[in-house]
Short mmCIF file of C-alpha atoms and ligand atoms in Angstrom, two decimals:
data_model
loop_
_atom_site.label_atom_id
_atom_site.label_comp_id
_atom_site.label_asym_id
_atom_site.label_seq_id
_atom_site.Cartn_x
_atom_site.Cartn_y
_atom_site.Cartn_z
CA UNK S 1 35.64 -32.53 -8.77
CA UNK S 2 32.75 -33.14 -10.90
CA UNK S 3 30.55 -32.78 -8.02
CA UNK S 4 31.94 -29.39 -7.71
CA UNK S 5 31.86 -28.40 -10.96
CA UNK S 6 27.79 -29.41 -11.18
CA UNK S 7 26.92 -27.48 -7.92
CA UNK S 8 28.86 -24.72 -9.85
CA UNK S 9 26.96 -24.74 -13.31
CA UNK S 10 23.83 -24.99 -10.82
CA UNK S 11 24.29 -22.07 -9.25
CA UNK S 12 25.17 -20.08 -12.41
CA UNK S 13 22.02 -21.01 -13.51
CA UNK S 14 20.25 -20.03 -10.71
CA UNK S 15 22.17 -16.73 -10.56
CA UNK S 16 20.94 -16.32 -14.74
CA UNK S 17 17.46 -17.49 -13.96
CA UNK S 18 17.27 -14.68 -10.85
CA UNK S 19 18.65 -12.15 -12.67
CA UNK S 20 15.72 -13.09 -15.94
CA UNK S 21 13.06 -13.18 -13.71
CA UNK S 22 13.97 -9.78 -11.72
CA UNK S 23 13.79 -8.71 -15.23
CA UNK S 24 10.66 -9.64 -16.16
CA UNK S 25 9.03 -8.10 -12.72
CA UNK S 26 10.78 -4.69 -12.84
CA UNK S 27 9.27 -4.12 -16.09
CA UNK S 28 5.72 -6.10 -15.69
CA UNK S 29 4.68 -4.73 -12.63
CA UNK S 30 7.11 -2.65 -10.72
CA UNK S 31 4.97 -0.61 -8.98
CA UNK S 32 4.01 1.15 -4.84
CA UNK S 33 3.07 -1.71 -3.24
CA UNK S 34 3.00 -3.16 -0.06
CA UNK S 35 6.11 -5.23 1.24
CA UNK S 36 4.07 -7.82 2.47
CA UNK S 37 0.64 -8.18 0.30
CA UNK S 38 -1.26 -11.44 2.48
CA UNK S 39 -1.35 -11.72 5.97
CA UNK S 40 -3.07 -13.96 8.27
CA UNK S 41 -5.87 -13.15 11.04
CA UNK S 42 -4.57 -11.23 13.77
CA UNK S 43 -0.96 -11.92 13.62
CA UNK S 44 -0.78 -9.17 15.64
CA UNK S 45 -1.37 -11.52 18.90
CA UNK S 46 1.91 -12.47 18.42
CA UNK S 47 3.50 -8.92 18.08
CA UNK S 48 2.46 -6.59 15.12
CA UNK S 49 2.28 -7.16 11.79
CA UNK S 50 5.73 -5.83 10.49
CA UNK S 51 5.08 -4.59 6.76
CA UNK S 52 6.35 -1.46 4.74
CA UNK S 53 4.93 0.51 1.64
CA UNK S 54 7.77 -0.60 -1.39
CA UNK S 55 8.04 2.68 -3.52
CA UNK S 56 9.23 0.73 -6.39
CA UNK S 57 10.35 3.56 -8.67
CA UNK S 58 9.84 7.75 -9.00
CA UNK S 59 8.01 9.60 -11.45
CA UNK S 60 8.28 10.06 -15.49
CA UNK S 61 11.66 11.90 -16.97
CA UNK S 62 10.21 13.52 -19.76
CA UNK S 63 13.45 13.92 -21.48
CA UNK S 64 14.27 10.40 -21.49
CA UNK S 65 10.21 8.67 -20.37
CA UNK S 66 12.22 6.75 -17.64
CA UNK S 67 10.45 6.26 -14.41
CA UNK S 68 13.74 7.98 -12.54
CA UNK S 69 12.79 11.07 -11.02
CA UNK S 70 13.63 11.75 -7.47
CA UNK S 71 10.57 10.95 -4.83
CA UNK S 72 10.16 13.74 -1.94
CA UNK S 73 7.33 12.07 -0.08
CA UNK S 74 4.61 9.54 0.06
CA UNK S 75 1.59 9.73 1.98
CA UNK S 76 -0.57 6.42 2.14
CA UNK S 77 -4.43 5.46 3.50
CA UNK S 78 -6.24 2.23 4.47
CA UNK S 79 -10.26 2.71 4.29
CA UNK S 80 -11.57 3.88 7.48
CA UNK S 81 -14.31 1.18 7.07
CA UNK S 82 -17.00 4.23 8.21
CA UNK S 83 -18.42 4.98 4.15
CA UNK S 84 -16.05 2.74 2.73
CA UNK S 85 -17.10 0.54 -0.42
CA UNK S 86 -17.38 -3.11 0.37
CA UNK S 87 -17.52 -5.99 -2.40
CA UNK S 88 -18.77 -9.68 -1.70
CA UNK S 89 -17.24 -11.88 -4.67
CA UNK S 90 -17.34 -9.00 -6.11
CA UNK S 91 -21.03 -7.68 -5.50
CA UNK S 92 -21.59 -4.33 -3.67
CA UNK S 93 -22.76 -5.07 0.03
CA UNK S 94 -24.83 -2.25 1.53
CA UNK S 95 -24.32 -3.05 5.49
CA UNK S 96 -21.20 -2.16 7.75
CA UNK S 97 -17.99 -3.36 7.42
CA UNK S 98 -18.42 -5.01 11.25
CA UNK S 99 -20.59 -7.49 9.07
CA UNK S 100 -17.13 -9.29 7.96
CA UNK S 101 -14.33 -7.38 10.67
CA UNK S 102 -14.66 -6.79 14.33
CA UNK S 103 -12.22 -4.48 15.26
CA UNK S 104 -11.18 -2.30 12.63
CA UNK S 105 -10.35 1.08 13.31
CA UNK S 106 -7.06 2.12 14.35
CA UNK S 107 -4.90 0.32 11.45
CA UNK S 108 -1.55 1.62 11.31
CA UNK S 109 1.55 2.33 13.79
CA UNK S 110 4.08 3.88 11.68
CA UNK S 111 7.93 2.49 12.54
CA UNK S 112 9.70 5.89 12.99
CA UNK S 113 12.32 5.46 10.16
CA UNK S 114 14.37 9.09 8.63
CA UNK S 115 16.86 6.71 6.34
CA UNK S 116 14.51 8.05 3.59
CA UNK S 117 12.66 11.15 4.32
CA UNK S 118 13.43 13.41 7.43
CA UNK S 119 9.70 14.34 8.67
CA UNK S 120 6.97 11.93 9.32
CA UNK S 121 3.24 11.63 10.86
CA UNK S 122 -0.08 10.15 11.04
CA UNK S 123 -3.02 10.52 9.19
CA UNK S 124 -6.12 10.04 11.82
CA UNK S 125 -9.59 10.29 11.74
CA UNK S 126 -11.56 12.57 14.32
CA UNK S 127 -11.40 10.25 16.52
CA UNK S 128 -7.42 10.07 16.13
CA UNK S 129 -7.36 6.51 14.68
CA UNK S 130 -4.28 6.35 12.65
CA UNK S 131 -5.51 5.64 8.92
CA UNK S 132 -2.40 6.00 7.62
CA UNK S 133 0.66 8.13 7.21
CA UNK S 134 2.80 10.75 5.21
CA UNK S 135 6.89 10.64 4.89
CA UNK S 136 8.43 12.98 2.75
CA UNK S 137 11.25 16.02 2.79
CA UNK S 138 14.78 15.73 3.26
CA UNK S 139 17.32 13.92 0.82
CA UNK S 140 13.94 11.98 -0.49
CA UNK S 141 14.49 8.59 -2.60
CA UNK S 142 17.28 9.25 -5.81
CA UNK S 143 15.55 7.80 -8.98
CA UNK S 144 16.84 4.34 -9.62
CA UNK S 145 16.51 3.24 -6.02
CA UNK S 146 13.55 1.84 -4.06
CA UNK S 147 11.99 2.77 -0.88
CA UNK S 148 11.30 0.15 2.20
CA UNK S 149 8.80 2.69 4.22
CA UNK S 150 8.32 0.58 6.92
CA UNK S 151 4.91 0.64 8.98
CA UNK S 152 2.53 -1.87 11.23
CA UNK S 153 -0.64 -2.79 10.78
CA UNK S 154 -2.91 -3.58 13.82
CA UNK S 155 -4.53 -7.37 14.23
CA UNK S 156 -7.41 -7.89 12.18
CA UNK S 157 -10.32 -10.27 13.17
CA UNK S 158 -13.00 -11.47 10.90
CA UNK S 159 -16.13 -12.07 12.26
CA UNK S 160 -16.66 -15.78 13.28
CA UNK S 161 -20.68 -15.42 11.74
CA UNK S 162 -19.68 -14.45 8.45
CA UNK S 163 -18.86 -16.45 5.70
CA UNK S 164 -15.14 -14.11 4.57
CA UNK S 165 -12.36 -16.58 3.47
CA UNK S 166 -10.56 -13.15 3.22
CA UNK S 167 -10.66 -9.67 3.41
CA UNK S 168 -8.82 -7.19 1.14
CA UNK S 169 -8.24 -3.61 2.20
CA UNK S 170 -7.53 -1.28 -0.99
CA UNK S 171 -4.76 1.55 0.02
CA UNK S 172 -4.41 5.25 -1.77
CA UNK S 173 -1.42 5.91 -2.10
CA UNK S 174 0.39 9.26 -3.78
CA UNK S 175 4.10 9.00 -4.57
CA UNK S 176 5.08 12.71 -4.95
CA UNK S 177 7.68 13.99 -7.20
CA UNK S 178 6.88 17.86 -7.89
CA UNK S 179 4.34 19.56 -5.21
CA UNK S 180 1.24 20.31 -8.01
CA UNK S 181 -2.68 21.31 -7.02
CA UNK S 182 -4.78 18.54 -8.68
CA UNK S 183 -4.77 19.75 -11.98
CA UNK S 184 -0.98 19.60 -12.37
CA UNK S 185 -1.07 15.94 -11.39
CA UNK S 186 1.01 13.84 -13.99
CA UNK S 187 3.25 10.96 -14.23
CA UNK S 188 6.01 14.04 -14.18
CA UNK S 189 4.73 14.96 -10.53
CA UNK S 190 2.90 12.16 -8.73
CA UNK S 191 2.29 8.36 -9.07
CA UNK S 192 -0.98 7.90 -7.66
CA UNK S 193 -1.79 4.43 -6.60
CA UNK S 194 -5.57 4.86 -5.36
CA UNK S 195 -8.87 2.82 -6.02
CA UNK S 196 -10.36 4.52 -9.32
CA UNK S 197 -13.35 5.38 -6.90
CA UNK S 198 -14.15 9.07 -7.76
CA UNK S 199 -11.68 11.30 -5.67
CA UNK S 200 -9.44 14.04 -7.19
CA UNK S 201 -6.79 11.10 -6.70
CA UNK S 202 -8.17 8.64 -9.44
CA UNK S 203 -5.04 9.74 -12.31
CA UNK S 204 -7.28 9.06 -15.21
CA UNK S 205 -4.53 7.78 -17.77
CA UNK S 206 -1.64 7.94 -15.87
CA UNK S 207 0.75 5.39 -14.38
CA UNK S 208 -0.47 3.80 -11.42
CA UNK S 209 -4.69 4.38 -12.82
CA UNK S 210 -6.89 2.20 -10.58
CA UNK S 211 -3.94 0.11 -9.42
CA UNK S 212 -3.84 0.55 -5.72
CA UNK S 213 -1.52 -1.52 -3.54
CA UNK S 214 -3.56 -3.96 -1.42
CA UNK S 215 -3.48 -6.00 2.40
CA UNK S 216 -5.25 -9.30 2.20
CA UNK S 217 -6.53 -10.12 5.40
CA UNK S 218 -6.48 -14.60 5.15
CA UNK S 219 -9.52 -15.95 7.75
CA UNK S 220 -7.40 -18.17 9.78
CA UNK S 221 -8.79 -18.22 13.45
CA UNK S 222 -12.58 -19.19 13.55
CA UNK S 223 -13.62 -21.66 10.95
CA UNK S 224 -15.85 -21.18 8.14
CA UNK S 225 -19.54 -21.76 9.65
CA UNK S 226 -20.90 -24.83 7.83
CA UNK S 227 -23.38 -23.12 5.76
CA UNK S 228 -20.86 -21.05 3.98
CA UNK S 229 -19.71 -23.50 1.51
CA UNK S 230 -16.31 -22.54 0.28
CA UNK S 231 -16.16 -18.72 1.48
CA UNK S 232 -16.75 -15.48 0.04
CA UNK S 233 -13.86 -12.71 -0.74
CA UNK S 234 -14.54 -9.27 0.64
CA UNK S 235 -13.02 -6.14 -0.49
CA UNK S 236 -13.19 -3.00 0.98
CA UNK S 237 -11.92 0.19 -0.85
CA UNK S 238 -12.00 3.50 0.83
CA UNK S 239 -14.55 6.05 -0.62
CA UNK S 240 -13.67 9.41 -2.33
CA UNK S 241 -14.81 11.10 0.38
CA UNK S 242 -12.26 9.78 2.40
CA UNK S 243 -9.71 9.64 0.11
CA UNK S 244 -10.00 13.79 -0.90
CA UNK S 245 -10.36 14.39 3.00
CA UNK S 246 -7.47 12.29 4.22
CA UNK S 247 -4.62 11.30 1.01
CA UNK S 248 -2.81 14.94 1.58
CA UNK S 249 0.42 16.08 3.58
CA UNK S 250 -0.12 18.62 6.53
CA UNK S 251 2.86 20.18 8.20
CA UNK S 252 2.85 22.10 10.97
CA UNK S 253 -0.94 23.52 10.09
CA UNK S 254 -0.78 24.18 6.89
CA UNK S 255 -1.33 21.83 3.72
CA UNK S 256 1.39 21.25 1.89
CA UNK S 257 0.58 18.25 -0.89
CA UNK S 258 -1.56 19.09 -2.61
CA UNK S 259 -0.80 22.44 -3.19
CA UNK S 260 -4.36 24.61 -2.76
CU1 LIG N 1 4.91 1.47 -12.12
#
């Protein structure tokens, strides 16, 4: 009986303290991120990485300034390491991104899901590397509700030479609400979650400003060389080049986020 009762007032607690802290996040930091933030080394060698961009909530009501306007499509892109910007504890690097990663490239294998949006395709490089990916049309995500848009990510392997404890790959991301050119992006039409880096993507002042979801990569197969001492952290952001060439929605030939 009292046994009872105490697992009882237990798990009323827990149930309060669950519900607080879900509380605290939603407001704090509920933002497009990804489902899985830190991976290890080349998980992939056991499968692929299973992961999924979390569209955590739409765009501003301006009747009411809730974040609860319907979502019609996201498009999302991991650097293509070519002119990407890489950081060393937090010091610009000049050289290649094959100083700290051997075999990036070819990223991302989207998981054909239409519980969401109905249409869905790659983003690719020249080469037709899949960067990344854009979901959108159909019923689209109600305001209120989250998106799981769920995606793969290829092994990664740091280089055994080089001194990275981890690498961190910064993602652009555009949550899109209303279709807009660039000027009419607001927190109305678009939540853009991109590297402040320079592109017509950065959002100066608006929601998701220089607040990009990111994929830690955690060095887990080779250890560090000797020399290193404790390990440097490497992030690698993708440029605005890349960014105003690849973060857009094409369909069937013709561009259709952002609006020309
Ligand atoms: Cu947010």
């Amino acid at each position: 009986m009292f046994n009872k009762l105490g697992k009882f007032k237990y798990r009323a607690l827990m149930l309060i303290a669950a519900i607080g802290l879900t509380g605290a996040w939603q407001s704090a930091v509920a933002h497009t991120r990804l489902k899985t933030p830190i991976i290890q080394e080349n998980a992939a060698e056991f499968g692929s990485d299973y992961n999924a961009v979390v569209i955590a909530h739409g765009c501003r009501n301006p009747a009411t300034n809730a974040m609860d306007v319907n979502t019609i499509g996201s498009v999302m892109v991991f650097p293509d390491g070519k002119d990407s910007i890489i950081t060393v504890d937090g010091q610009p690097h000049s050289g290649p991104l094959t100083d700290f990663v051997t075999n990036w490239g070819n990223p991302v294998t989207k998981i054909q899901d239409r519980s969401i949006f109905d249409y869905e395709n790659y983003i690719k490089d020249s080469l037709g590397n899949k960067l990344g990916f854009w979901t959108g049309g159909g019923k689209g995500l109600t305001g209120g509700f989250r998106a799981v848009v769920p995606f793969a990510t290829a092994g990664v392997v740091i280089e055994p030479t080089s001194c990275a404890k981890s690498v961190t790959f910064v993602l652009g991301i555009a949550d899109v609400c209303q279709v807009t050119n660039p000027a009419g992006f607001s927190d109305e039409t678009v939540l853009l979650w991109t590297p402040a880096v320079g592109s017509i993507y950065d959002g100066v002042g608006l929601d998701g400003y220089n607040s990009p979801a990111t994929l830690q990569v955690m060095r887990s197969v080779a250890p560090l060389p000797a020399s290193c001492g404790t390990g440097v952290d490497v992030v690698v952001k993708p440029s605005a080049n890349q960014l105003n060439r690849d973060l857009r929605i094409n369909f069937g030939g013709n561009q259709i986020w952002p609006a020309e």
